[in-house]
PDB file of C-alpha atoms in Angstrom:
ATOM      1  CA  MET T   5     158.466  29.113 279.685  1.00 51.00           C
ATOM      2  CA  PRO T   6     154.848  30.075 280.234  1.00 47.00           C
ATOM      3  CA  PRO T   7     153.087  27.394 282.262  1.00 41.00           C
ATOM      4  CA  ARG T   8     150.373  25.108 280.943  1.00 37.00           C
ATOM      5  CA  THR T   9     147.731  23.235 282.822  1.00 32.00           C
ATOM      6  CA  ASP T  10     148.189  19.725 281.417  1.00 33.00           C
ATOM      7  CA  PRO T  11     151.143  17.518 282.385  1.00 34.00           C
ATOM      8  CA  PRO T  12     153.976  16.916 281.565  1.00 36.00           C
ATOM      9  CA  PRO T  13     155.777  20.294 281.894  1.00 40.00           C
ATOM     10  CA  ALA T  14     155.283  22.627 278.966  1.00 41.00           C
ATOM     11  CA  HIS T  15     158.803  23.807 278.503  1.00 42.00           C
ATOM     12  CA  ALA T  16     160.469  20.497 279.244  1.00 49.00           C
ATOM     13  CA  PRO T  17     160.774  18.535 276.001  1.00 54.00           C
ATOM     14  CA  THR T  18     162.068  14.988 275.870  1.00 58.00           C
ATOM     15  CA  SER T  19     165.661  16.105 276.024  1.00 60.00           C
ATOM     16  CA  ALA T  20     167.976  18.918 276.946  1.00 58.00           C
ATOM     17  CA  PRO T  21     171.430  19.558 275.471  1.00 55.00           C
ATOM     18  CA  LEU T  22     173.460  16.372 275.592  1.00 56.00           C
ATOM     19  CA  THR T  23     176.463  16.702 273.345  1.00 48.00           C
ATOM     20  CA  GLY T  24     179.619  18.666 273.097  1.00 41.00           C
ATOM     21  CA  PRO T  25     183.010  18.149 271.489  1.00 36.00           C
ATOM     22  CA  ALA T  26     183.767  14.426 271.532  1.00 32.00           C
ATOM     23  CA  THR T  27     186.398  13.460 274.089  1.00 36.00           C
ATOM     24  CA  ALA T  28     188.427  10.258 274.238  1.00 34.00           C
ATOM     25  CA  SER T  29     190.052   9.396 277.555  1.00 45.00           C
ATOM     26  CA  GLY T  30     193.042   7.204 278.176  1.00 43.00           C
ATOM     27  CA  ALA T  31     193.442   4.207 280.403  1.00 45.00           C
ATOM     28  CA  GLY T  32     192.417   4.755 283.989  1.00 51.00           C
ATOM     29  CA  ALA T  33     189.948   7.506 283.118  1.00 60.00           C
ATOM     30  CA  ALA T  34     186.404   7.669 284.459  1.00 78.00           C
ATOM     31  CA  SER T  35     183.632   5.312 283.339  1.00 94.00           C
ATOM     32  CA  TRP T  36     179.870   5.554 282.909  1.00 96.00           C
ATOM     33  CA  THR T  37     177.164   3.675 284.781  1.00 96.00           C
ATOM     34  CA  VAL T  38     173.408   3.948 284.223  1.00 97.00           C
ATOM     35  CA  ALA T  39     171.064   2.547 286.852  1.00 97.00           C
ATOM     36  CA  PRO T  40     167.483   2.981 288.130  1.00 98.00           C
ATOM     37  CA  GLU T  41     166.928   5.836 290.575  1.00 98.00           C
ATOM     38  CA  PRO T  42     163.873   6.814 292.658  1.00 98.00           C
ATOM     39  CA  TYR T  43     162.280   9.859 291.035  1.00 97.00           C
ATOM     40  CA  ASP T  44     162.196  11.683 294.383  1.00 97.00           C
ATOM     41  CA  SER T  45     165.752  10.980 295.545  1.00 98.00           C
ATOM     42  CA  PRO T  46     168.049  13.967 296.206  1.00 98.00           C
ATOM     43  CA  VAL T  47     170.119  13.012 293.164  1.00 98.00           C
ATOM     44  CA  ALA T  48     167.076  12.831 290.885  1.00 98.00           C
ATOM     45  CA  LEU T  49     165.691  16.125 292.171  1.00 97.00           C
ATOM     46  CA  ALA T  50     168.993  17.932 291.642  1.00 98.00           C
ATOM     47  CA  LEU T  51     169.245  16.656 288.077  1.00 98.00           C
ATOM     48  CA  TRP T  52     165.606  17.580 287.382  1.00 97.00           C
ATOM     49  CA  ARG T  53     166.320  21.129 288.559  1.00 97.00           C
ATOM     50  CA  ALA T  54     169.386  21.356 286.330  1.00 97.00           C
ATOM     51  CA  TYR T  55     167.479  19.963 283.343  1.00 94.00           C
ATOM     52  CA  TYR T  56     164.414  22.144 283.718  1.00 95.00           C
ATOM     53  CA  THR T  57     166.459  25.283 284.315  1.00 96.00           C
ATOM     54  CA  GLU T  58     168.488  24.710 281.159  1.00 93.00           C
ATOM     55  CA  VAL T  59     165.625  23.995 278.766  1.00 89.00           C
ATOM     56  CA  SER T  60     163.439  26.751 280.204  1.00 92.00           C
ATOM     57  CA  ASP T  61     166.225  29.337 280.085  1.00 95.00           C
ATOM     58  CA  ARG T  62     167.076  28.282 276.550  1.00 88.00           C
ATOM     59  CA  TRP T  63     163.469  28.869 275.448  1.00 88.00           C
ATOM     60  CA  TYR T  64     163.180  32.248 277.137  1.00 93.00           C
ATOM     61  CA  LEU T  65     166.549  33.467 275.858  1.00 95.00           C
ATOM     62  CA  LEU T  66     165.612  32.468 272.319  1.00 88.00           C
ATOM     63  CA  HIS T  67     162.109  33.936 272.322  1.00 90.00           C
ATOM     64  CA  GLU T  68     162.175  36.753 274.870  1.00 94.00           C
ATOM     65  CA  GLY T  69     165.836  37.572 275.468  1.00 96.00           C
ATOM     66  CA  HIS T  70     165.941  36.764 279.190  1.00 96.00           C
ATOM     67  CA  ARG T  71     166.191  33.800 281.516  1.00 97.00           C
ATOM     68  CA  THR T  72     163.273  32.221 283.344  1.00 96.00           C
ATOM     69  CA  ASP T  73     161.705  34.274 286.097  1.00 97.00           C
ATOM     70  CA  PRO T  74     162.923  32.710 289.379  1.00 96.00           C
ATOM     71  CA  ALA T  75     159.430  32.435 290.848  1.00 96.00           C
ATOM     72  CA  GLU T  76     158.132  30.670 287.749  1.00 96.00           C
ATOM     73  CA  LEU T  77     161.129  28.369 287.742  1.00 95.00           C
ATOM     74  CA  GLU T  78     160.538  27.283 291.336  1.00 96.00           C
ATOM     75  CA  ARG T  79     156.811  26.842 290.748  1.00 96.00           C
ATOM     76  CA  GLU T  80     157.237  24.683 287.672  1.00 94.00           C
ATOM     77  CA  ILE T  81     160.026  22.535 289.131  1.00 95.00           C
ATOM     78  CA  ALA T  82     157.883  21.800 292.184  1.00 96.00           C
ATOM     79  CA  ALA T  83     154.750  21.145 290.132  1.00 95.00           C
ATOM     80  CA  HIS T  84     156.208  18.276 288.121  1.00 94.00           C
ATOM     81  CA  THR T  85     157.456  15.655 290.530  1.00 94.00           C
ATOM     82  CA  GLY T  86     158.185  12.879 288.054  1.00 96.00           C
ATOM     83  CA  SER T  87     155.979  10.430 289.935  1.00 96.00           C
ATOM     84  CA  GLU T  88     154.984   8.877 286.597  1.00 97.00           C
ATOM     85  CA  LEU T  89     158.581   7.635 286.297  1.00 98.00           C
ATOM     86  CA  ALA T  90     158.152   4.963 288.976  1.00 97.00           C
ATOM     87  CA  PRO T  91     157.519   1.222 288.645  1.00 96.00           C
ATOM     88  CA  PRO T  92     155.456  -0.613 287.642  1.00 96.00           C
ATOM     89  CA  THR T  93     154.569   1.738 284.760  1.00 97.00           C
ATOM     90  CA  GLY T  94     157.678   3.919 284.562  1.00 98.00           C
ATOM     91  CA  GLN T  95     161.371   4.157 285.350  1.00 98.00           C
ATOM     92  CA  LEU T  96     163.874   6.930 285.933  1.00 98.00           C
ATOM     93  CA  LEU T  97     167.512   6.215 285.103  1.00 98.00           C
ATOM     94  CA  VAL T  98     170.508   8.185 286.337  1.00 98.00           C
ATOM     95  CA  ALA T  99     173.848   8.188 284.558  1.00 98.00           C
ATOM     96  CA  ARG T 100     176.981   8.611 286.613  1.00 97.00           C
ATOM     97  CA  TYR T 101     180.359   9.501 285.188  1.00 97.00           C
ATOM     98  CA  GLY T 102     183.255   8.584 287.408  1.00 95.00           C
ATOM     99  CA  GLY T 103     180.709   7.928 290.150  1.00 96.00           C
ATOM    100  CA  ARG T 104     179.206  11.434 289.993  1.00 97.00           C
ATOM    101  CA  PRO T 105     175.569  12.006 288.918  1.00 98.00           C
ATOM    102  CA  ALA T 106     175.709  13.350 285.370  1.00 98.00           C
ATOM    103  CA  GLY T 107     172.355  12.862 283.666  1.00 97.00           C
ATOM    104  CA  THR T 108     168.947  11.244 283.430  1.00 97.00           C
ATOM    105  CA  ALA T 109     166.498   9.533 281.128  1.00 97.00           C
ATOM    106  CA  GLY T 110     162.970   8.464 281.961  1.00 98.00           C
ATOM    107  CA  VAL T 111     160.353   6.199 280.426  1.00 98.00           C
ATOM    108  CA  ARG T 112     156.668   5.846 281.186  1.00 97.00           C
ATOM    109  CA  LEU T 113     154.060   3.526 279.719  1.00 98.00           C
ATOM    110  CA  LEU T 114     151.272   5.238 277.816  1.00 96.00           C
ATOM    111  CA  ASP T 115     149.550   1.937 277.053  1.00 96.00           C
ATOM    112  CA  ALA T 116     150.499  -1.727 277.188  1.00 95.00           C
ATOM    113  CA  ALA T 117     152.686  -1.475 274.086  1.00 96.00           C
ATOM    114  CA  THR T 118     153.872   2.148 273.986  1.00 97.00           C
ATOM    115  CA  ALA T 119     156.386   3.959 276.174  1.00 98.00           C
ATOM    116  CA  GLU T 120     157.355   7.618 276.148  1.00 96.00           C
ATOM    117  CA  LEU T 121     160.985   8.731 276.448  1.00 96.00           C
ATOM    118  CA  THR T 122     161.400  11.835 278.598  1.00 94.00           C
ATOM    119  CA  ARG T 123     163.824  13.807 280.799  1.00 94.00           C
ATOM    120  CA  VAL T 124     166.862  12.955 278.669  1.00 94.00           C
ATOM    121  CA  PHE T 125     169.618  15.203 280.001  1.00 94.00           C
ATOM    122  CA  LEU T 126     173.353  15.385 280.622  1.00 94.00           C
ATOM    123  CA  ARG T 127     175.146  18.025 282.631  1.00 96.00           C
ATOM    124  CA  GLU T 128     177.298  20.226 280.424  1.00 93.00           C
ATOM    125  CA  GLU T 129     180.579  18.997 281.857  1.00 94.00           C
ATOM    126  CA  ALA T 130     179.667  15.375 281.033  1.00 94.00           C
ATOM    127  CA  ARG T 131     178.763  15.903 277.372  1.00 91.00           C
ATOM    128  CA  GLY T 132     180.773  14.551 274.483  1.00 90.00           C
ATOM    129  CA  ARG T 133     181.844  11.406 276.377  1.00 92.00           C
ATOM    130  CA  GLY T 134     179.393   8.838 275.035  1.00 91.00           C
ATOM    131  CA  GLY T 135     176.726   9.323 277.682  1.00 94.00           C
ATOM    132  CA  ALA T 136     173.897  10.437 275.404  1.00 92.00           C
ATOM    133  CA  VAL T 137     173.718   7.213 273.430  1.00 94.00           C
ATOM    134  CA  LEU T 138     174.246   5.186 276.593  1.00 95.00           C
ATOM    135  CA  LEU T 139     171.311   6.858 278.337  1.00 96.00           C
ATOM    136  CA  VAL T 140     168.879   6.476 275.436  1.00 96.00           C
ATOM    137  CA  THR T 141     169.872   2.843 274.902  1.00 96.00           C
ATOM    138  CA  ALA T 142     169.392   2.106 278.603  1.00 97.00           C
ATOM    139  CA  ALA T 143     165.991   3.796 278.476  1.00 97.00           C
ATOM    140  CA  GLU T 144     164.994   1.585 275.563  1.00 98.00           C
ATOM    141  CA  ASP T 145     165.977  -1.472 277.598  1.00 97.00           C
ATOM    142  CA  ALA T 146     163.898  -0.175 280.516  1.00 98.00           C
ATOM    143  CA  ALA T 147     160.909   0.315 278.213  1.00 98.00           C
ATOM    144  CA  ARG T 148     161.226  -3.254 276.941  1.00 98.00           C
ATOM    145  CA  ALA T 149     161.344  -4.484 280.523  1.00 97.00           C
ATOM    146  CA  LEU T 150     158.044  -2.686 281.123  1.00 96.00           C
ATOM    147  CA  GLY T 151     156.565  -4.552 278.153  1.00 97.00           C
ATOM    148  CA  ALA T 152     156.683  -1.752 275.563  1.00 97.00           C
ATOM    149  CA  ARG T 153     157.147  -2.559 271.896  1.00 97.00           C
ATOM    150  CA  ARG T 154     157.384   1.038 270.708  1.00 96.00           C
ATOM    151  CA  MET T 155     158.998   4.227 272.034  1.00 98.00           C
ATOM    152  CA  ILE T 156     157.715   7.710 271.269  1.00 95.00           C
ATOM    153  CA  LEU T 157     159.044  11.161 272.151  1.00 92.00           C
ATOM    154  CA  ASP T 158     158.696  14.814 271.317  1.00 87.00           C
ATOM    155  CA  THR T 159     161.151  17.695 271.291  1.00 86.00           C
ATOM    156  CA  ARG T 160     161.376  21.386 270.436  1.00 83.00           C
ATOM    157  CA  GLY T 161     162.554  22.909 267.184  1.00 74.00           C
ATOM    158  CA  ASP T 162     165.495  24.712 268.812  1.00 78.00           C
ATOM    159  CA  LEU T 163     166.898  21.454 270.182  1.00 77.00           C
ATOM    160  CA  VAL T 164     168.439  20.517 266.851  1.00 81.00           C
ATOM    161  CA  GLU T 165     171.106  18.296 268.356  1.00 81.00           C
ATOM    162  CA  ALA T 166     168.440  16.107 269.967  1.00 84.00           C
ATOM    163  CA  ARG T 167     166.786  15.467 266.626  1.00 84.00           C
ATOM    164  CA  ALA T 168     170.113  14.454 265.108  1.00 87.00           C
ATOM    165  CA  LEU T 169     170.785  12.037 267.951  1.00 89.00           C
ATOM    166  CA  TYR T 170     167.386  10.370 267.705  1.00 92.00           C
ATOM    167  CA  ALA T 171     167.696  10.008 263.928  1.00 91.00           C
ATOM    168  CA  ARG T 172     171.073   8.320 264.388  1.00 92.00           C
ATOM    169  CA  LEU T 173     169.541   5.917 266.891  1.00 94.00           C
ATOM    170  CA  GLY T 174     166.785   4.821 264.515  1.00 95.00           C
ATOM    171  CA  TYR T 175     163.929   7.118 265.506  1.00 95.00           C
ATOM    172  CA  THR T 176     161.616   8.240 262.707  1.00 93.00           C
ATOM    173  CA  GLU T 177     159.912  11.625 262.687  1.00 90.00           C
ATOM    174  CA  ASN T 178     156.119  11.290 262.671  1.00 89.00           C
ATOM    175  CA  ALA T 179     153.002  13.421 262.764  1.00 83.00           C
ATOM    176  CA  ARG T 180     151.992  15.088 266.036  1.00 82.00           C
ATOM    177  CA  HIS T 181     150.994  12.555 268.698  1.00 88.00           C
ATOM    178  CA  ASN T 182     150.170  14.886 271.593  1.00 82.00           C
ATOM    179  CA  ASP T 183     148.851  18.371 272.292  1.00 78.00           C
ATOM    180  CA  ASP T 184     151.945  19.790 273.996  1.00 78.00           C
ATOM    181  CA  PRO T 185     152.039  23.433 272.829  1.00 75.00           C
ATOM    182  CA  TYR T 186     155.843  23.541 273.002  1.00 76.00           C
ATOM    183  CA  ALA T 187     156.503  20.308 271.112  1.00 78.00           C
ATOM    184  CA  GLU T 188     157.430  20.802 267.461  1.00 80.00           C
ATOM    185  CA  HIS T 189     158.830  17.430 266.410  1.00 89.00           C
ATOM    186  CA  TRP T 190     157.553  13.940 267.205  1.00 88.00           C
ATOM    187  CA  PHE T 191     159.468  10.673 266.854  1.00 94.00           C
ATOM    188  CA  SER T 192     158.891   6.962 267.297  1.00 94.00           C
ATOM    189  CA  LYS T 193     160.911   3.757 267.151  1.00 97.00           C
ATOM    190  CA  PRO T 194     159.928   0.098 267.295  1.00 97.00           C
ATOM    191  CA  LEU T 195     161.688  -1.713 270.127  1.00 96.00           C
ATOM    192  CA  GLY T 196     163.253  -5.013 269.171  1.00 81.00           C
ATOM    193  CA  ALA T 197     164.356  -7.783 271.480  1.00 64.00           C
ATOM    194  CA  GLY T 198     167.239  -5.714 272.862  1.00 55.00           C
ATOM    195  CA  GLU T 199     170.653  -6.839 273.981  1.00 47.00           C
ATOM    196  CA  ASP T 200     171.643  -9.794 276.084  1.00 40.00           C
ATOM    197  CA  ASP T 201     173.113  -9.239 279.507  1.00 36.00           C
ATOM    198  CA  ALA T 202     176.728  -9.456 278.366  1.00 32.00           C
ATOM    199  CA  GLY T 203     178.821  -6.499 279.357  1.00 35.00           C
ATOM    200  CA  ARG T 204     176.435  -5.245 282.023  1.00 38.00           C
ATOM    201  CA  ALA T 205     177.716  -4.255 285.440  1.00 34.00           C
ATOM    202  CA  MET T 206     175.792  -4.566 288.661  1.00 30.00           C
ATOM    203  CA  THR T 207     175.480  -1.484 290.834  1.00 35.00           C
ATOM    204  CA  GLY T 208     173.922  -1.895 294.263  1.00 36.00           C
ATOM    205  CA  GLY T 209     172.201  -5.085 293.134  1.00 37.00           C
ATOM    206  CA  ARG T 210     170.548  -3.335 290.180  1.00 43.00           C
ATOM    207  CA  PRO T 211     171.399  -3.750 286.493  1.00 42.00           C
ATOM    208  CA  ALA T 212     173.627  -0.950 285.257  1.00 48.00           C
ATOM    209  CA  ARG T 213     175.290  -0.164 281.976  1.00 46.00           C
ATOM    210  CA  ARG T 214     178.958   0.643 282.110  1.00 45.00           C
ATOM    211  CA  VAL T 215     181.464   1.974 279.616  1.00 39.00           C
ATOM    212  CA  GLY T 216     184.974   1.608 280.945  1.00 38.00           C
ATOM    213  CA  GLY T 217     187.955   3.852 280.495  1.00 35.00           C
ATOM    214  CA  GLY T 218     185.923   6.985 279.983  1.00 31.00           C
ATOM    215  CA  ALA T 219     186.144   6.664 276.183  1.00 28.00           C
ATOM    216  CA  PRO T 220     183.013   7.387 274.149  1.00 27.00           C
ATOM    217  CA  ALA T 221     181.005   4.324 273.209  1.00 27.00           C
ATOM    218  CA  ALA T 222     181.983   3.056 269.763  1.00 25.00           C
ATOM    219  CA  HIS T 223     178.731   4.176 268.152  1.00 28.00           C
ATOM    220  CA  ASP T 224     179.162   7.661 269.646  1.00 30.00           C
ATOM    221  CA  ARG T 225     182.782   8.313 268.675  1.00 26.00           C
ATOM    222  CA  ASP T 226     181.862  10.495 265.742  1.00 27.00           C
ATOM    223  CA  GLY T 227     179.852  12.691 268.072  1.00 28.00           C
ATOM    224  CA  VAL T 228     176.278  13.842 267.784  1.00 28.00           C
ATOM    225  CA  SER T 229     175.581  16.933 265.712  1.00 26.00           C
ATOM    226  CA  ARG T 230     177.183  20.258 266.537  1.00 23.00           C
ATOM    227  CA  PRO T 231     176.401  22.554 268.272  1.00 25.00           C
ATOM    228  CA  GLY T 232     175.804  20.455 271.283  1.00 29.00           C
ATOM    229  CA  HIS T 233     172.621  18.978 272.559  1.00 33.00           C
ATOM    230  CA  ALA T 234     170.841  15.705 272.316  1.00 36.00           C
TER     231      ALA T 234
END
């Protein structure tokens, strides 16, 4: 998408496609974990490239009938490092499915009480397995840990599946809250006390969410809206 001068990236809305046909797996199948990840790790950078490429190509194909120019793609990926998604005022989370990096979600504090949800993404092959809800819920927990009492986000009009997901998770559509020229819908949600620590796994000494058996989380069994995104 055409570049803009103010961060965050113009063509990168809160989320990229996250859902596909719901899949239930039997015993012994893969499981999800979600844990903090440095924004500049090789895993985080690879997922950022996959995310940005998908949402940028989707915009260009819809509006101009072609994919992103390779030079623009490289320029924009390099320009937005994600450094705002680092403690103490931000956090990047990486979801792994069966131990393989599958998606991201990020939060950053805008003020003492408000966090922004961003970089919500799942690789295509990992969609429809409960990861979308898991990622957003983990991001809400991360925002609470940073002291936020409210989460806000924006997304594009063509990302219809994202809007359906956020509505299901209790987000309310509001008036515009930023000047992003590519944002077309704005949401917010008050953050309650959150969950207790029951059912959490520990990965490398860091808190991680886990859903065993590879089956979709109970609240995601009916799928997000079709066609698939989050």
